[in-house]
Amino acid sequence: MSVPRTVRHHFDSACRFHVRLSDLDTQQHVNNVQYIVWASEAAHVQLKGGMQVSGMEVRFLSESKLGDRVLSEMQAAEPDASLHRVLRESDRAALMRARFNWATIPD
């Protein structure tokens, strides 16, 4: 299954980040794990609502480097899913798209 594009122009949550040295891999590109971290930061509504990620589909589209500013956006897709994208702000290039599936944290 491919990660769907976001379905509307309004996003439920967004966060901005500045690429730091600690975000880079040995090739001086942002480590793929960092894109997941940034997407998770934009999902604070689900995280605060007693939900946890139960699965995800991720598509890495382009690279980012030290000094870039990135924008992580999230929109609710269904009661138990959200769509994410991370963009480079300078040219609005999509760096990553993802779908997170959510489950209630058991008591």
PDB file of N, CA, C and O in Angstrom, residues 1-68:
ATOM      1  N   MET A   1       0.845  -1.177   0.000  1.00  0.00           N
ATOM      2  CA  MET A   1       0.000   0.000   0.000  1.00  0.00           C
ATOM      3  C   MET A   1       0.893   1.243   0.000  1.00  0.00           C
ATOM      4  O   MET A   1       1.817   1.346   0.788  1.00  0.00           O
ATOM      5  N   SER A   2       0.608   2.169  -0.867  1.00  0.00           N
ATOM      6  CA  SER A   2       1.409   3.386  -0.908  1.00  0.00           C
ATOM      7  C   SER A   2       0.843   4.410   0.078  1.00  0.00           C
ATOM      8  O   SER A   2      -0.334   4.401   0.399  1.00  0.00           O
ATOM      9  N   VAL A   3       1.704   5.270   0.544  1.00  0.00           N
ATOM     10  CA  VAL A   3       1.290   6.312   1.471  1.00  0.00           C
ATOM     11  C   VAL A   3       0.496   7.347   0.691  1.00  0.00           C
ATOM     12  O   VAL A   3       0.983   7.900  -0.294  1.00  0.00           O
ATOM     13  N   PRO A   4      -0.753   7.617   1.098  1.00  0.00           N
ATOM     14  CA  PRO A   4      -1.556   8.594   0.352  1.00  0.00           C
ATOM     15  C   PRO A   4      -1.050  10.015   0.555  1.00  0.00           C
ATOM     16  O   PRO A   4      -0.440  10.330   1.569  1.00  0.00           O
ATOM     17  N   ARG A   5      -1.307  10.840  -0.410  1.00  0.00           N
ATOM     18  CA  ARG A   5      -1.031  12.269  -0.253  1.00  0.00           C
ATOM     19  C   ARG A   5      -2.064  12.816   0.728  1.00  0.00           C
ATOM     20  O   ARG A   5      -3.114  12.232   0.927  1.00  0.00           O
ATOM     21  N   THR A   6      -1.744  13.931   1.326  1.00  0.00           N
ATOM     22  CA  THR A   6      -2.724  14.561   2.195  1.00  0.00           C
ATOM     23  C   THR A   6      -3.944  14.921   1.369  1.00  0.00           C
ATOM     24  O   THR A   6      -3.842  15.189   0.180  1.00  0.00           O
ATOM     25  N   VAL A   7      -5.116  14.913   1.980  1.00  0.00           N
ATOM     26  CA  VAL A   7      -6.353  15.032   1.225  1.00  0.00           C
ATOM     27  C   VAL A   7      -6.956  16.423   1.218  1.00  0.00           C
ATOM     28  O   VAL A   7      -7.898  16.680   0.501  1.00  0.00           O
ATOM     29  N   ARG A   8      -6.429  17.323   2.014  1.00  0.00           N
ATOM     30  CA  ARG A   8      -6.927  18.691   2.006  1.00  0.00           C
ATOM     31  C   ARG A   8      -5.771  19.626   2.326  1.00  0.00           C
ATOM     32  O   ARG A   8      -4.711  19.188   2.737  1.00  0.00           O
ATOM     33  N   HIS A   9      -5.990  20.890   2.141  1.00  0.00           N
ATOM     34  CA  HIS A   9      -4.908  21.857   2.341  1.00  0.00           C
ATOM     35  C   HIS A   9      -4.778  22.310   3.783  1.00  0.00           C
ATOM     36  O   HIS A   9      -3.788  22.902   4.153  1.00  0.00           O
ATOM     37  N   HIS A  10      -5.790  22.044   4.597  1.00  0.00           N
ATOM     38  CA  HIS A  10      -5.735  22.413   6.008  1.00  0.00           C
ATOM     39  C   HIS A  10      -5.087  21.278   6.800  1.00  0.00           C
ATOM     40  O   HIS A  10      -5.403  20.114   6.597  1.00  0.00           O
ATOM     41  N   PHE A  11      -4.184  21.637   7.701  1.00  0.00           N
ATOM     42  CA  PHE A  11      -3.553  20.643   8.550  1.00  0.00           C
ATOM     43  C   PHE A  11      -3.975  20.872   9.986  1.00  0.00           C
ATOM     44  O   PHE A  11      -4.168  22.012  10.420  1.00  0.00           O
ATOM     45  N   ASP A  12      -4.154  19.795  10.713  1.00  0.00           N
ATOM     46  CA  ASP A  12      -4.601  19.878  12.099  1.00  0.00           C
ATOM     47  C   ASP A  12      -3.486  20.317  13.033  1.00  0.00           C
ATOM     48  O   ASP A  12      -3.744  20.848  14.105  1.00  0.00           O
ATOM     49  N   SER A  13      -2.243  20.094  12.621  1.00  0.00           N
ATOM     50  CA  SER A  13      -1.103  20.437  13.459  1.00  0.00           C
ATOM     51  C   SER A  13       0.127  20.603  12.579  1.00  0.00           C
ATOM     52  O   SER A  13       0.256  19.944  11.553  1.00  0.00           O
ATOM     53  N   ALA A  14       1.013  21.501  12.997  1.00  0.00           N
ATOM     54  CA  ALA A  14       2.269  21.701  12.265  1.00  0.00           C
ATOM     55  C   ALA A  14       3.346  22.161  13.237  1.00  0.00           C
ATOM     56  O   ALA A  14       3.059  22.843  14.224  1.00  0.00           O
ATOM     57  N   CYS A  15       4.588  21.760  12.960  1.00  0.00           N
ATOM     58  CA  CYS A  15       5.744  22.154  13.766  1.00  0.00           C
ATOM     59  C   CYS A  15       6.890  22.482  12.820  1.00  0.00           C
ATOM     60  O   CYS A  15       7.063  21.830  11.795  1.00  0.00           O
ATOM     61  N   ARG A  16       7.689  23.462  13.203  1.00  0.00           N
ATOM     62  CA  ARG A  16       8.874  23.834  12.413  1.00  0.00           C
ATOM     63  C   ARG A  16      10.128  23.394  13.155  1.00  0.00           C
ATOM     64  O   ARG A  16      10.194  23.462  14.379  1.00  0.00           O
ATOM     65  N   PHE A  17      11.124  22.974  12.356  1.00  0.00           N
ATOM     66  CA  PHE A  17      12.394  22.529  12.913  1.00  0.00           C
ATOM     67  C   PHE A  17      13.540  23.074  12.077  1.00  0.00           C
ATOM     68  O   PHE A  17      13.390  23.299  10.878  1.00  0.00           O
ATOM     69  N   HIS A  18      14.665  23.267  12.705  1.00  0.00           N
ATOM     70  CA  HIS A  18      15.891  23.677  12.046  1.00  0.00           C
ATOM     71  C   HIS A  18      16.831  22.474  12.120  1.00  0.00           C
ATOM     72  O   HIS A  18      17.081  21.959  13.216  1.00  0.00           O
ATOM     73  N   VAL A  19      17.327  21.998  10.982  1.00  0.00           N
ATOM     74  CA  VAL A  19      18.185  20.811  10.971  1.00  0.00           C
ATOM     75  C   VAL A  19      19.479  21.107  11.726  1.00  0.00           C
ATOM     76  O   VAL A  19      20.188  22.063  11.427  1.00  0.00           O
ATOM     77  N   ARG A  20      19.756  20.262  12.718  1.00  0.00           N
ATOM     78  CA  ARG A  20      20.935  20.404  13.574  1.00  0.00           C
ATOM     79  C   ARG A  20      21.963  19.329  13.222  1.00  0.00           C
ATOM     80  O   ARG A  20      21.642  18.323  12.583  1.00  0.00           O
ATOM     81  N   LEU A  21      23.148  19.526  13.690  1.00  0.00           N
ATOM     82  CA  LEU A  21      24.225  18.567  13.462  1.00  0.00           C
ATOM     83  C   LEU A  21      23.838  17.177  13.968  1.00  0.00           C
ATOM     84  O   LEU A  21      24.115  16.167  13.326  1.00  0.00           O
ATOM     85  N   SER A  22      23.173  17.115  15.106  1.00  0.00           N
ATOM     86  CA  SER A  22      22.790  15.822  15.689  1.00  0.00           C
ATOM     87  C   SER A  22      21.718  15.097  14.874  1.00  0.00           C
ATOM     88  O   SER A  22      21.456  13.919  15.115  1.00  0.00           O
ATOM     89  N   ASP A  23      21.079  15.760  13.912  1.00  0.00           N
ATOM     90  CA  ASP A  23      20.069  15.139  13.047  1.00  0.00           C
ATOM     91  C   ASP A  23      20.686  14.394  11.865  1.00  0.00           C
ATOM     92  O   ASP A  23      19.988  13.681  11.155  1.00  0.00           O
ATOM     93  N   LEU A  24      21.990  14.568  11.648  1.00  0.00           N
ATOM     94  CA  LEU A  24      22.637  14.068  10.435  1.00  0.00           C
ATOM     95  C   LEU A  24      23.198  12.665  10.589  1.00  0.00           C
ATOM     96  O   LEU A  24      23.596  12.251  11.680  1.00  0.00           O
ATOM     97  N   ASP A  25      23.271  11.956   9.454  1.00  0.00           N
ATOM     98  CA  ASP A  25      23.934  10.656   9.404  1.00  0.00           C
ATOM     99  C   ASP A  25      25.379  10.850   8.945  1.00  0.00           C
ATOM    100  O   ASP A  25      25.848  11.983   8.801  1.00  0.00           O
ATOM    101  N   THR A  26      26.077   9.769   8.679  1.00  0.00           N
ATOM    102  CA  THR A  26      27.488   9.867   8.288  1.00  0.00           C
ATOM    103  C   THR A  26      27.681  10.482   6.903  1.00  0.00           C
ATOM    104  O   THR A  26      28.784  10.905   6.570  1.00  0.00           O
ATOM    105  N   GLN A  27      26.619  10.544   6.103  1.00  0.00           N
ATOM    106  CA  GLN A  27      26.694  11.157   4.768  1.00  0.00           C
ATOM    107  C   GLN A  27      26.317  12.639   4.797  1.00  0.00           C
ATOM    108  O   GLN A  27      26.183  13.273   3.756  1.00  0.00           O
ATOM    109  N   GLN A  28      26.106  13.180   6.004  1.00  0.00           N
ATOM    110  CA  GLN A  28      25.736  14.580   6.205  1.00  0.00           C
ATOM    111  C   GLN A  28      24.338  14.920   5.685  1.00  0.00           C
ATOM    112  O   GLN A  28      24.053  16.063   5.319  1.00  0.00           O
ATOM    113  N   HIS A  29      23.452  13.913   5.648  1.00  0.00           N
ATOM    114  CA  HIS A  29      22.043  14.098   5.328  1.00  0.00           C
ATOM    115  C   HIS A  29      21.248  13.804   6.595  1.00  0.00           C
ATOM    116  O   HIS A  29      21.720  13.068   7.467  1.00  0.00           O
ATOM    117  N   VAL A  30      20.041  14.322   6.685  1.00  0.00           N
ATOM    118  CA  VAL A  30      19.197  14.017   7.833  1.00  0.00           C
ATOM    119  C   VAL A  30      18.932  12.510   7.875  1.00  0.00           C
ATOM    120  O   VAL A  30      18.567  11.905   6.865  1.00  0.00           O
ATOM    121  N   ASN A  31      19.139  11.929   9.049  1.00  0.00           N
ATOM    122  CA  ASN A  31      18.886  10.514   9.271  1.00  0.00           C
ATOM    123  C   ASN A  31      17.384  10.253   9.118  1.00  0.00           C
ATOM    124  O   ASN A  31      16.564  11.026   9.608  1.00  0.00           O
ATOM    125  N   ASN A  32      17.012   9.159   8.461  1.00  0.00           N
ATOM    126  CA  ASN A  32      15.598   8.850   8.225  1.00  0.00           C
ATOM    127  C   ASN A  32      14.784   8.793   9.511  1.00  0.00           C
ATOM    128  O   ASN A  32      13.611   9.169   9.518  1.00  0.00           O
ATOM    129  N   VAL A  33      15.389   8.340  10.587  1.00  0.00           N
ATOM    130  CA  VAL A  33      14.672   8.267  11.863  1.00  0.00           C
ATOM    131  C   VAL A  33      14.217   9.659  12.301  1.00  0.00           C
ATOM    132  O   VAL A  33      13.138   9.817  12.881  1.00  0.00           O
ATOM    133  N   GLN A  34      15.001  10.681  11.999  1.00  0.00           N
ATOM    134  CA  GLN A  34      14.644  12.033  12.419  1.00  0.00           C
ATOM    135  C   GLN A  34      13.357  12.507  11.765  1.00  0.00           C
ATOM    136  O   GLN A  34      12.566  13.227  12.371  1.00  0.00           O
ATOM    137  N   TYR A  35      13.091  12.092  10.523  1.00  0.00           N
ATOM    138  CA  TYR A  35      11.833  12.463   9.875  1.00  0.00           C
ATOM    139  C   TYR A  35      10.643  11.889  10.644  1.00  0.00           C
ATOM    140  O   TYR A  35       9.603  12.535  10.773  1.00  0.00           O
ATOM    141  N   ILE A  36      10.795  10.671  11.158  1.00  0.00           N
ATOM    142  CA  ILE A  36       9.739  10.039  11.954  1.00  0.00           C
ATOM    143  C   ILE A  36       9.540  10.822  13.249  1.00  0.00           C
ATOM    144  O   ILE A  36       8.410  11.055  13.688  1.00  0.00           O
ATOM    145  N   VAL A  37      10.646  11.239  13.871  1.00  0.00           N
ATOM    146  CA  VAL A  37      10.561  12.045  15.096  1.00  0.00           C
ATOM    147  C   VAL A  37       9.797  13.337  14.818  1.00  0.00           C
ATOM    148  O   VAL A  37       8.892  13.720  15.571  1.00  0.00           O
ATOM    149  N   TRP A  38      10.137  14.030  13.735  1.00  0.00           N
ATOM    150  CA  TRP A  38       9.457  15.281  13.401  1.00  0.00           C
ATOM    151  C   TRP A  38       7.976  15.043  13.127  1.00  0.00           C
ATOM    152  O   TRP A  38       7.135  15.839  13.545  1.00  0.00           O
ATOM    153  N   ALA A  39       7.648  13.974  12.432  1.00  0.00           N
ATOM    154  CA  ALA A  39       6.236  13.655  12.185  1.00  0.00           C
ATOM    155  C   ALA A  39       5.513  13.386  13.502  1.00  0.00           C
ATOM    156  O   ALA A  39       4.377  13.833  13.702  1.00  0.00           O
ATOM    157  N   SER A  40       6.165  12.703  14.416  1.00  0.00           N
ATOM    158  CA  SER A  40       5.569  12.417  15.722  1.00  0.00           C
ATOM    159  C   SER A  40       5.316  13.687  16.522  1.00  0.00           C
ATOM    160  O   SER A  40       4.317  13.801  17.230  1.00  0.00           O
ATOM    161  N   GLU A  41       6.214  14.653  16.403  1.00  0.00           N
ATOM    162  CA  GLU A  41       6.043  15.923  17.119  1.00  0.00           C
ATOM    163  C   GLU A  41       4.771  16.637  16.671  1.00  0.00           C
ATOM    164  O   GLU A  41       4.096  17.281  17.478  1.00  0.00           O
ATOM    165  N   ALA A  42       4.430  16.523  15.415  1.00  0.00           N
ATOM    166  CA  ALA A  42       3.211  17.162  14.913  1.00  0.00           C
ATOM    167  C   ALA A  42       1.959  16.388  15.316  1.00  0.00           C
ATOM    168  O   ALA A  42       0.851  16.879  15.144  1.00  0.00           O
ATOM    169  N   ALA A  43       2.123  15.206  15.869  1.00  0.00           N
ATOM    170  CA  ALA A  43       0.993  14.353  16.259  1.00  0.00           C
ATOM    171  C   ALA A  43       0.683  14.460  17.743  1.00  0.00           C
ATOM    172  O   ALA A  43       0.112  13.556  18.329  1.00  0.00           O
ATOM    173  N   HIS A  44       1.028  15.572  18.349  1.00  0.00           N
ATOM    174  CA  HIS A  44       0.860  15.707  19.796  1.00  0.00           C
ATOM    175  C   HIS A  44      -0.583  15.549  20.259  1.00  0.00           C
ATOM    176  O   HIS A  44      -0.827  15.130  21.371  1.00  0.00           O
ATOM    177  N   VAL A  45      -1.567  15.820  19.412  1.00  0.00           N
ATOM    178  CA  VAL A  45      -2.970  15.684  19.803  1.00  0.00           C
ATOM    179  C   VAL A  45      -3.288  14.219  20.110  1.00  0.00           C
ATOM    180  O   VAL A  45      -3.880  13.902  21.137  1.00  0.00           O
ATOM    181  N   GLN A  46      -2.854  13.307  19.227  1.00  0.00           N
ATOM    182  CA  GLN A  46      -3.087  11.893  19.465  1.00  0.00           C
ATOM    183  C   GLN A  46      -2.304  11.403  20.679  1.00  0.00           C
ATOM    184  O   GLN A  46      -2.802  10.632  21.481  1.00  0.00           O
ATOM    185  N   LEU A  47      -1.052  11.854  20.786  1.00  0.00           N
ATOM    186  CA  LEU A  47      -0.219  11.387  21.883  1.00  0.00           C
ATOM    187  C   LEU A  47      -0.779  11.825  23.230  1.00  0.00           C
ATOM    188  O   LEU A  47      -0.761  11.064  24.198  1.00  0.00           O
ATOM    189  N   LYS A  48      -1.304  13.041  23.305  1.00  0.00           N
ATOM    190  CA  LYS A  48      -1.896  13.532  24.553  1.00  0.00           C
ATOM    191  C   LYS A  48      -3.260  12.908  24.811  1.00  0.00           C
ATOM    192  O   LYS A  48      -3.737  12.931  25.923  1.00  0.00           O
ATOM    193  N   GLY A  49      -3.892  12.383  23.777  1.00  0.00           N
ATOM    194  CA  GLY A  49      -5.232  11.806  23.909  1.00  0.00           C
ATOM    195  C   GLY A  49      -5.230  10.337  24.277  1.00  0.00           C
ATOM    196  O   GLY A  49      -6.224   9.648  24.078  1.00  0.00           O
ATOM    197  N   GLY A  50      -4.121   9.831  24.797  1.00  0.00           N
ATOM    198  CA  GLY A  50      -4.081   8.437  25.223  1.00  0.00           C
ATOM    199  C   GLY A  50      -3.942   7.445  24.086  1.00  0.00           C
ATOM    200  O   GLY A  50      -4.347   6.297  24.198  1.00  0.00           O
ATOM    201  N   MET A  51      -3.347   7.900  22.975  1.00  0.00           N
ATOM    202  CA  MET A  51      -3.161   7.022  21.819  1.00  0.00           C
ATOM    203  C   MET A  51      -1.674   6.729  21.643  1.00  0.00           C
ATOM    204  O   MET A  51      -0.820   7.489  22.085  1.00  0.00           O
ATOM    205  N   GLN A  52      -1.378   5.614  20.979  1.00  0.00           N
ATOM    206  CA  GLN A  52      -0.005   5.271  20.629  1.00  0.00           C
ATOM    207  C   GLN A  52       0.018   4.784  19.193  1.00  0.00           C
ATOM    208  O   GLN A  52      -0.991   4.302  18.672  1.00  0.00           O
ATOM    209  N   VAL A  53       1.156   4.922  18.548  1.00  0.00           N
ATOM    210  CA  VAL A  53       1.304   4.456  17.173  1.00  0.00           C
ATOM    211  C   VAL A  53       1.283   2.933  17.173  1.00  0.00           C
ATOM    212  O   VAL A  53       2.024   2.287  17.906  1.00  0.00           O
ATOM    213  N   SER A  54       0.398   2.363  16.349  1.00  0.00           N
ATOM    214  CA  SER A  54       0.308   0.909  16.243  1.00  0.00           C
ATOM    215  C   SER A  54       0.903   0.403  14.929  1.00  0.00           C
ATOM    216  O   SER A  54       1.075  -0.796  14.749  1.00  0.00           O
ATOM    217  N   GLY A  55       1.207   1.326  14.032  1.00  0.00           N
ATOM    218  CA  GLY A  55       1.825   0.961  12.762  1.00  0.00           C
ATOM    219  C   GLY A  55       2.025   2.210  11.928  1.00  0.00           C
ATOM    220  O   GLY A  55       1.411   3.244  12.194  1.00  0.00           O
ATOM    221  N   MET A  56       2.898   2.110  10.955  1.00  0.00           N
ATOM    222  CA  MET A  56       3.117   3.257  10.077  1.00  0.00           C
ATOM    223  C   MET A  56       3.626   2.794   8.726  1.00  0.00           C
ATOM    224  O   MET A  56       4.248   1.741   8.607  1.00  0.00           O
ATOM    225  N   GLU A  57       3.304   3.597   7.729  1.00  0.00           N
ATOM    226  CA  GLU A  57       3.853   3.433   6.389  1.00  0.00           C
ATOM    227  C   GLU A  57       4.577   4.732   6.082  1.00  0.00           C
ATOM    228  O   GLU A  57       4.022   5.812   6.291  1.00  0.00           O
ATOM    229  N   VAL A  58       5.800   4.636   5.594  1.00  0.00           N
ATOM    230  CA  VAL A  58       6.620   5.827   5.376  1.00  0.00           C
ATOM    231  C   VAL A  58       7.204   5.791   3.972  1.00  0.00           C
ATOM    232  O   VAL A  58       7.632   4.736   3.492  1.00  0.00           O
ATOM    233  N   ARG A  59       7.225   6.944   3.353  1.00  0.00           N
ATOM    234  CA  ARG A  59       7.880   7.077   2.051  1.00  0.00           C
ATOM    235  C   ARG A  59       8.834   8.266   2.139  1.00  0.00           C
ATOM    236  O   ARG A  59       8.407   9.405   2.351  1.00  0.00           O
ATOM    237  N   PHE A  60      10.120   7.984   1.996  1.00  0.00           N
ATOM    238  CA  PHE A  60      11.141   9.030   2.000  1.00  0.00           C
ATOM    239  C   PHE A  60      11.312   9.517   0.563  1.00  0.00           C
ATOM    240  O   PHE A  60      11.517   8.720  -0.343  1.00  0.00           O
ATOM    241  N   LEU A  61      11.218  10.828   0.368  1.00  0.00           N
ATOM    242  CA  LEU A  61      11.151  11.390  -0.976  1.00  0.00           C
ATOM    243  C   LEU A  61      12.379  12.186  -1.393  1.00  0.00           C
ATOM    244  O   LEU A  61      12.726  12.221  -2.567  1.00  0.00           O
ATOM    245  N   SER A  62      12.998  12.876  -0.454  1.00  0.00           N
ATOM    246  CA  SER A  62      14.143  13.715  -0.781  1.00  0.00           C
ATOM    247  C   SER A  62      14.981  13.894   0.474  1.00  0.00           C
ATOM    248  O   SER A  62      14.559  13.538   1.565  1.00  0.00           O
ATOM    249  N   GLU A  63      16.165  14.463   0.314  1.00  0.00           N
ATOM    250  CA  GLU A  63      17.070  14.626   1.450  1.00  0.00           C
ATOM    251  C   GLU A  63      17.059  16.057   1.962  1.00  0.00           C
ATOM    252  O   GLU A  63      16.645  16.994   1.271  1.00  0.00           O
ATOM    253  N   SER A  64      17.529  16.198   3.184  1.00  0.00           N
ATOM    254  CA  SER A  64      17.664  17.498   3.811  1.00  0.00           C
ATOM    255  C   SER A  64      19.041  17.559   4.456  1.00  0.00           C
ATOM    256  O   SER A  64      19.606  16.518   4.811  1.00  0.00           O
ATOM    257  N   LYS A  65      19.566  18.765   4.607  1.00  0.00           N
ATOM    258  CA  LYS A  65      20.935  18.927   5.095  1.00  0.00           C
ATOM    259  C   LYS A  65      20.995  19.940   6.235  1.00  0.00           C
ATOM    260  O   LYS A  65      20.034  20.662   6.498  1.00  0.00           O
ATOM    261  N   LEU A  66      22.153  20.022   6.835  1.00  0.00           N
ATOM    262  CA  LEU A  66      22.399  20.935   7.941  1.00  0.00           C
ATOM    263  C   LEU A  66      22.001  22.363   7.572  1.00  0.00           C
ATOM    264  O   LEU A  66      22.331  22.847   6.497  1.00  0.00           O
ATOM    265  N   GLY A  67      21.266  22.994   8.470  1.00  0.00           N
ATOM    266  CA  GLY A  67      20.839  24.372   8.258  1.00  0.00           C
ATOM    267  C   GLY A  67      19.482  24.526   7.611  1.00  0.00           C
ATOM    268  O   GLY A  67      18.890  25.604   7.669  1.00  0.00           O
ATOM    269  N   ASP A  68      18.958  23.468   6.976  1.00  0.00           N
ATOM    270  CA  ASP A  68      17.629  23.557   6.373  1.00  0.00           C
ATOM    271  C   ASP A  68      16.579  23.784   7.459  1.00  0.00           C
ATOM    272  O   ASP A  68      16.730  23.335   8.591  1.00  0.00           O
TER     273      ASP A  68
END
